[in-house]
PDB file of C-alpha atoms in Angstrom:
ATOM      1  CA  ASN A   1      -0.217  -0.595  -7.678  1.00  0.00           C
ATOM      2  CA  SER A   2       0.155   2.939  -9.072  1.00  0.00           C
ATOM      3  CA  GLU A   3       3.525   4.718  -8.726  1.00  0.00           C
ATOM      4  CA  THR A   4       5.428   1.460  -8.218  1.00  0.00           C
ATOM      5  CA  GLN A   5       8.848   0.335  -9.416  1.00  0.00           C
ATOM      6  CA  LEU A   6      10.096  -3.264  -9.152  1.00  0.00           C
ATOM      7  CA  LYS A   7      13.501  -4.681 -10.120  1.00  0.00           C
ATOM      8  CA  TYR A   8      13.805  -8.377 -10.929  1.00  0.00           C
ATOM      9  CA  PRO A   9      15.998 -10.609 -13.120  1.00  0.00           C
ATOM     10  CA  VAL A  10      14.971 -11.701 -16.601  1.00  0.00           C
ATOM     11  CA  SER A  11      14.837 -15.242 -15.242  1.00  0.00           C
ATOM     12  CA  PHE A  12      15.573 -16.978 -11.959  1.00  0.00           C
ATOM     13  CA  THR A  13      18.313 -19.624 -11.693  1.00  0.00           C
ATOM     14  CA  ASP A  14      17.166 -22.993 -10.342  1.00  0.00           C
ATOM     15  CA  GLY A  15      18.404 -23.632  -6.821  1.00  0.00           C
ATOM     16  CA  GLU A  16      19.509 -20.014  -6.223  1.00  0.00           C
ATOM     17  CA  SER A  17      17.648 -17.482  -4.096  1.00  0.00           C
ATOM     18  CA  ARG A  18      14.878 -15.748  -6.038  1.00  0.00           C
ATOM     19  CA  GLN A  19      15.062 -12.025  -5.279  1.00  0.00           C
ATOM     20  CA  VAL A  20      13.026  -9.028  -6.396  1.00  0.00           C
ATOM     21  CA  GLU A  21      13.388  -5.451  -5.198  1.00  0.00           C
ATOM     22  CA  LEU A  22      10.436  -3.193  -4.450  1.00  0.00           C
ATOM     23  CA  VAL A  23      12.213   0.105  -5.127  1.00  0.00           C
ATOM     24  CA  TYR A  24       9.084   2.044  -4.143  1.00  0.00           C
ATOM     25  CA  GLY A  25       5.312   1.743  -4.337  1.00  0.00           C
ATOM     26  CA  GLU A  26       3.035  -1.166  -3.511  1.00  0.00           C
ATOM     27  CA  ALA A  27       3.060  -4.747  -4.783  1.00  0.00           C
ATOM     28  CA  TYR A  28       1.086  -7.902  -4.050  1.00  0.00           C
ATOM     29  CA  PHE A  29       2.822 -11.274  -4.313  1.00  0.00           C
ATOM     30  CA  GLU A  30       1.596 -14.869  -4.549  1.00  0.00           C
ATOM     31  CA  VAL A  31       4.685 -17.046  -4.184  1.00  0.00           C
ATOM     32  CA  SER A  32       4.958 -20.806  -4.571  1.00  0.00           C
ATOM     33  CA  PRO A  33       6.927 -22.645  -1.865  1.00  0.00           C
ATOM     34  CA  SER A  34      10.685 -23.078  -2.184  1.00  0.00           C
ATOM     35  CA  THR A  35      10.159 -26.864  -2.368  1.00  0.00           C
ATOM     36  CA  LYS A  36       8.835 -26.305  -5.908  1.00  0.00           C
ATOM     37  CA  HIS A  37      12.033 -24.444  -6.845  1.00  0.00           C
ATOM     38  CA  LYS A  38      14.798 -26.817  -5.693  1.00  0.00           C
ATOM     39  CA  GLY A  39      14.852 -25.157  -2.271  1.00  0.00           C
ATOM     40  CA  ALA A  40      15.389 -21.625  -3.612  1.00  0.00           C
ATOM     41  CA  HIS A  41      13.976 -19.035  -1.209  1.00  0.00           C
ATOM     42  CA  PHE A  42      12.040 -16.020  -2.461  1.00  0.00           C
ATOM     43  CA  GLU A  43      12.926 -12.621  -1.015  1.00  0.00           C
ATOM     44  CA  VAL A  44      11.567  -9.141  -1.551  1.00  0.00           C
ATOM     45  CA  LEU A  45      14.128  -6.446  -0.809  1.00  0.00           C
ATOM     46  CA  ASN A  46      13.298  -2.874   0.132  1.00  0.00           C
ATOM     47  CA  SER A  47      15.448   0.006   1.333  1.00  0.00           C
ATOM     48  CA  ASN A  48      15.128  -0.869   5.022  1.00  0.00           C
ATOM     49  CA  GLN A  49      13.853  -4.435   5.172  1.00  0.00           C
ATOM     50  CA  THR A  50      13.914  -7.856   3.546  1.00  0.00           C
ATOM     51  CA  VAL A  51      10.864 -10.111   3.440  1.00  0.00           C
ATOM     52  CA  GLU A  52      11.720 -13.802   3.281  1.00  0.00           C
ATOM     53  CA  VAL A  53       8.856 -15.750   1.789  1.00  0.00           C
ATOM     54  CA  LEU A  54       7.931 -19.261   2.810  1.00  0.00           C
ATOM     55  CA  GLY A  55       5.158 -19.918   0.206  1.00  0.00           C
ATOM     56  CA  THR A  56       2.509 -17.290   0.682  1.00  0.00           C
ATOM     57  CA  LYS A  57       0.340 -14.341  -0.355  1.00  0.00           C
ATOM     58  CA  PHE A  58       1.337 -10.901   0.923  1.00  0.00           C
ATOM     59  CA  ASN A  59       1.414  -7.187   0.149  1.00  0.00           C
ATOM     60  CA  ILE A  60       4.180  -4.614   0.670  1.00  0.00           C
ATOM     61  CA  LYS A  61       3.528  -0.873   0.617  1.00  0.00           C
ATOM     62  CA  ALA A  62       6.676   1.293   0.472  1.00  0.00           C
ATOM     63  CA  TYR A  63       5.913   4.576  -1.286  1.00  0.00           C
ATOM     64  CA  LYS A  64       8.589   7.229  -1.768  1.00  0.00           C
ATOM     65  CA  ASP A  65       6.523   9.910  -0.018  1.00  0.00           C
ATOM     66  CA  GLU A  66       5.885   7.794   3.101  1.00  0.00           C
ATOM     67  CA  THR A  67       8.365   7.018   5.879  1.00  0.00           C
ATOM     68  CA  THR A  68       6.773   3.711   6.916  1.00  0.00           C
ATOM     69  CA  VAL A  69       6.892   0.396   5.042  1.00  0.00           C
ATOM     70  CA  TYR A  70       3.873  -1.891   5.585  1.00  0.00           C
ATOM     71  CA  THR A  71       4.032  -5.649   5.003  1.00  0.00           C
ATOM     72  CA  THR A  72       0.646  -7.408   5.191  1.00  0.00           C
ATOM     73  CA  LEU A  73       0.297 -11.194   5.242  1.00  0.00           C
ATOM     74  CA  VAL A  74      -2.798 -12.653   3.585  1.00  0.00           C
ATOM     75  CA  GLU A  75      -1.915 -16.358   3.643  1.00  0.00           C
ATOM     76  CA  GLY A  76       1.070 -18.515   4.594  1.00  0.00           C
ATOM     77  CA  LYS A  77       4.109 -17.187   6.410  1.00  0.00           C
ATOM     78  CA  VAL A  78       6.749 -14.494   5.871  1.00  0.00           C
ATOM     79  CA  ALA A  79       9.682 -13.246   7.911  1.00  0.00           C
ATOM     80  CA  VAL A  80      10.268  -9.485   8.003  1.00  0.00           C
ATOM     81  CA  ILE A  81      13.947  -8.783   8.532  1.00  0.00           C
ATOM     82  CA  THR A  82      15.641  -5.467   9.346  1.00  0.00           C
ATOM     83  CA  ALA A  83      19.137  -4.637  10.537  1.00  0.00           C
ATOM     84  CA  THR A  84      18.132  -5.301  14.168  1.00  0.00           C
ATOM     85  CA  GLN A  85      15.086  -7.603  14.145  1.00  0.00           C
ATOM     86  CA  ASN A  86      13.563 -10.664  12.492  1.00  0.00           C
ATOM     87  CA  LYS A  87       9.851 -11.307  13.020  1.00  0.00           C
ATOM     88  CA  LEU A  88       7.390 -13.827  11.585  1.00  0.00           C
ATOM     89  CA  LEU A  89       3.930 -12.710  10.496  1.00  0.00           C
ATOM     90  CA  ALA A  90       0.733 -14.743  10.736  1.00  0.00           C
ATOM     91  CA  PRO A  91      -2.190 -14.226   8.334  1.00  0.00           C
ATOM     92  CA  ASN A  92      -4.089 -10.959   8.970  1.00  0.00           C
ATOM     93  CA  GLN A  93      -1.067  -9.329  10.568  1.00  0.00           C
ATOM     94  CA  GLN A  94       0.778  -6.254   9.349  1.00  0.00           C
ATOM     95  CA  ALA A  95       4.378  -5.330  10.101  1.00  0.00           C
ATOM     96  CA  SER A  96       5.431  -1.710   9.942  1.00  0.00           C
ATOM     97  CA  THR A  97       8.989  -0.481   9.811  1.00  0.00           C
ATOM     98  CA  HIS A  98       9.880   3.188   9.874  1.00  0.00           C
ATOM     99  CA  THR A  99      12.703   4.251   7.566  1.00  0.00           C
ATOM    100  CA  ALA A 100      14.193   6.600  10.173  1.00  0.00           C
ATOM    101  CA  ASN A 101      14.199   4.291  13.214  1.00  0.00           C
ATOM    102  CA  ASP A 102      16.588   1.649  14.510  1.00  0.00           C
ATOM    103  CA  GLY A 103      15.059  -1.175  12.475  1.00  0.00           C
ATOM    104  CA  SER A 104      12.361  -2.053  14.985  1.00  0.00           C
ATOM    105  CA  ILE A 105       9.313  -3.862  13.629  1.00  0.00           C
ATOM    106  CA  MET A 106       5.804  -3.174  14.943  1.00  0.00           C
ATOM    107  CA  ILE A 107       3.147  -5.858  14.333  1.00  0.00           C
ATOM    108  CA  LYS A 108      -0.612  -5.397  14.543  1.00  0.00           C
ATOM    109  CA  ASP A 109      -3.682  -7.428  13.639  1.00  0.00           C
ATOM    110  CA  ILE A 110      -5.604  -6.070  10.623  1.00  0.00           C
ATOM    111  CA  LYS A 111      -8.089  -7.143   7.945  1.00  0.00           C
ATOM    112  CA  ALA A 112      -5.750  -8.227   5.160  1.00  0.00           C
ATOM    113  CA  ALA A 113      -8.602  -8.154   2.626  1.00  0.00           C
ATOM    114  CA  ASN A 114      -8.884  -4.370   3.094  1.00  0.00           C
ATOM    115  CA  GLU A 115      -5.168  -3.888   2.455  1.00  0.00           C
ATOM    116  CA  ILE A 116      -5.221  -5.813  -0.827  1.00  0.00           C
ATOM    117  CA  ALA A 117      -8.578  -4.526  -2.111  1.00  0.00           C
ATOM    118  CA  TRP A 118      -6.648  -2.461  -4.666  1.00  0.00           C
ATOM    119  CA  ILE A 119      -5.785  -5.611  -6.662  1.00  0.00           C
ATOM    120  CA  HIS A 120      -9.531  -6.091  -7.238  1.00  0.00           C
ATOM    121  CA  GLY A 121     -10.078  -2.442  -8.208  1.00  0.00           C
ATOM    122  CA  ASP A 122     -11.389  -1.184  -4.859  1.00  0.00           C
ATOM    123  CA  PHE A 123     -10.355   1.226  -2.130  1.00  0.00           C
ATOM    124  CA  ILE A 124     -11.486   0.187   1.360  1.00  0.00           C
ATOM    125  CA  PHE A 125     -11.037   2.712   4.147  1.00  0.00           C
ATOM    126  CA  GLU A 126     -11.741   1.955   7.805  1.00  0.00           C
ATOM    127  CA  GLY A 127     -11.042   4.831  10.165  1.00  0.00           C
ATOM    128  CA  LYS A 128      -8.705   6.481   7.645  1.00  0.00           C
ATOM    129  CA  SER A 129      -8.137  10.231   7.667  1.00  0.00           C
ATOM    130  CA  LEU A 130      -9.147  12.309   4.667  1.00  0.00           C
ATOM    131  CA  GLN A 131      -5.445  13.094   4.260  1.00  0.00           C
ATOM    132  CA  ASP A 132      -4.609   9.367   3.967  1.00  0.00           C
ATOM    133  CA  ILE A 133      -7.492   8.859   1.548  1.00  0.00           C
ATOM    134  CA  MET A 134      -6.295  11.772  -0.591  1.00  0.00           C
ATOM    135  CA  LYS A 135      -2.797  10.209  -0.767  1.00  0.00           C
ATOM    136  CA  VAL A 136      -4.328   7.086  -2.263  1.00  0.00           C
ATOM    137  CA  LEU A 137      -6.574   8.992  -4.676  1.00  0.00           C
ATOM    138  CA  SER A 138      -3.702  11.323  -5.645  1.00  0.00           C
ATOM    139  CA  ARG A 139      -1.596   8.359  -6.730  1.00  0.00           C
ATOM    140  CA  TRP A 140      -4.388   6.685  -8.655  1.00  0.00           C
ATOM    141  CA  TYR A 141      -5.739   9.793 -10.409  1.00  0.00           C
ATOM    142  CA  ASP A 142      -2.379  11.600 -10.742  1.00  0.00           C
ATOM    143  CA  VAL A 143      -3.405  14.786  -8.915  1.00  0.00           C
ATOM    144  CA  ASP A 144      -1.986  16.784  -6.015  1.00  0.00           C
ATOM    145  CA  ALA A 145      -4.488  17.188  -3.163  1.00  0.00           C
ATOM    146  CA  LYS A 146      -4.519  20.412  -1.147  1.00  0.00           C
ATOM    147  CA  PHE A 147      -6.695  21.305   1.833  1.00  0.00           C
ATOM    148  CA  GLU A 148      -8.094  24.830   1.919  1.00  0.00           C
ATOM    149  CA  ASN A 149      -9.141  24.066   5.506  1.00  0.00           C
ATOM    150  CA  GLU A 150      -6.329  22.027   7.166  1.00  0.00           C
ATOM    151  CA  ALA A 151      -8.739  20.644   9.807  1.00  0.00           C
ATOM    152  CA  LEU A 152     -10.364  18.540   7.069  1.00  0.00           C
ATOM    153  CA  ALA A 153      -7.183  16.469   6.731  1.00  0.00           C
ATOM    154  CA  ASN A 154      -7.789  14.719  10.073  1.00  0.00           C
ATOM    155  CA  VAL A 155     -11.469  13.812   9.555  1.00  0.00           C
ATOM    156  CA  LYS A 156     -11.887  10.003   9.655  1.00  0.00           C
ATOM    157  CA  PHE A 157     -13.875   7.968   7.129  1.00  0.00           C
ATOM    158  CA  ASN A 158     -15.144   4.434   6.585  1.00  0.00           C
ATOM    159  CA  GLY A 159     -16.157   3.282   3.151  1.00  0.00           C
ATOM    160  CA  GLN A 160     -15.504   1.408  -0.041  1.00  0.00           C
ATOM    161  CA  LEU A 161     -14.894   3.098  -3.375  1.00  0.00           C
ATOM    162  CA  SER A 162     -14.200   1.692  -6.824  1.00  0.00           C
ATOM    163  CA  LYS A 163     -11.032   2.572  -8.711  1.00  0.00           C
ATOM    164  CA  HIS A 164     -13.100   2.422 -11.888  1.00  0.00           C
ATOM    165  CA  GLN A 165     -15.171   5.496 -10.998  1.00  0.00           C
ATOM    166  CA  ASN A 166     -13.956   8.873 -12.156  1.00  0.00           C
ATOM    167  CA  LEU A 167     -12.462  11.230  -9.594  1.00  0.00           C
ATOM    168  CA  GLU A 168     -15.401  13.644  -9.645  1.00  0.00           C
ATOM    169  CA  LYS A 169     -17.817  10.834  -8.754  1.00  0.00           C
ATOM    170  CA  LEU A 170     -15.682   9.823  -5.764  1.00  0.00           C
ATOM    171  CA  LEU A 171     -15.393  13.444  -4.623  1.00  0.00           C
ATOM    172  CA  GLU A 172     -19.165  13.852  -4.839  1.00  0.00           C
ATOM    173  CA  LEU A 173     -19.560  10.809  -2.572  1.00  0.00           C
ATOM    174  CA  ILE A 174     -17.215  12.404  -0.028  1.00  0.00           C
ATOM    175  CA  LYS A 175     -18.991  15.758  -0.393  1.00  0.00           C
ATOM    176  CA  ASN A 176     -22.350  14.061   0.317  1.00  0.00           C
ATOM    177  CA  THR A 177     -21.073  13.151   3.798  1.00  0.00           C
ATOM    178  CA  ASN A 178     -21.169  16.909   4.582  1.00  0.00           C
ATOM    179  CA  THR A 179     -17.531  16.783   5.625  1.00  0.00           C
ATOM    180  CA  ILE A 180     -16.268  18.967   2.803  1.00  0.00           C
ATOM    181  CA  ASN A 181     -18.252  21.909   1.465  1.00  0.00           C
ATOM    182  CA  ASP A 182     -16.864  21.701  -2.036  1.00  0.00           C
ATOM    183  CA  TYR A 183     -13.852  20.830  -4.152  1.00  0.00           C
ATOM    184  CA  GLU A 184     -12.152  22.282  -7.172  1.00  0.00           C
ATOM    185  CA  ILE A 185      -9.838  20.690  -9.741  1.00  0.00           C
ATOM    186  CA  GLN A 186      -7.345  23.023 -11.430  1.00  0.00           C
ATOM    187  CA  ASN A 187      -5.104  21.251 -13.919  1.00  0.00           C
ATOM    188  CA  LYS A 188      -3.587  18.485 -11.737  1.00  0.00           C
ATOM    189  CA  THR A 189      -4.384  20.086  -8.380  1.00  0.00           C
ATOM    190  CA  LEU A 190      -7.381  19.068  -6.299  1.00  0.00           C
ATOM    191  CA  ILE A 191      -8.460  21.628  -3.699  1.00  0.00           C
ATOM    192  CA  LEU A 192     -10.772  20.458  -0.893  1.00  0.00           C
ATOM    193  CA  LYS A 193     -12.832  23.210   0.723  1.00  0.00           C
TER     194      LYS A 193
END
């Protein structure tokens, strides 16, 4: 996804662990089972967790400006491993680890399809605050969002938007909900009023 950096080798060595590092950002993985790679496991490393893959489809969100890493399982099985815990995820579960805590892993049931909608060019928001929505739009459209009225940041929304629409069109849709009175774009700053 936007604002993402991955590190991975030029090629993997047969029989050795296949590792990639999600330095920051968000990435979706579809991984073939280790049985197809002479038993070599696939692992995704991040600053405060390792995800061991057992043949699966999953998403990891670990942006630099967020203190929580989210691992969402779509299909198969993964193990989320921190310094103090090791937990298995089932499909439609999301693990969250906070970068400042003791390595504890929180698991909740979610709609995995909503979390990976970005790979199909969509944003799906269910009960998300306008502040959370603006984080997503800021990354995609490369703008800084500011709230003229701070109370707007906590207003919750449900909806689906396309990444292929221009920013002004999306802002007009939000404005039509009568939640914001107006918006203004100055250079790379978006001001919600």
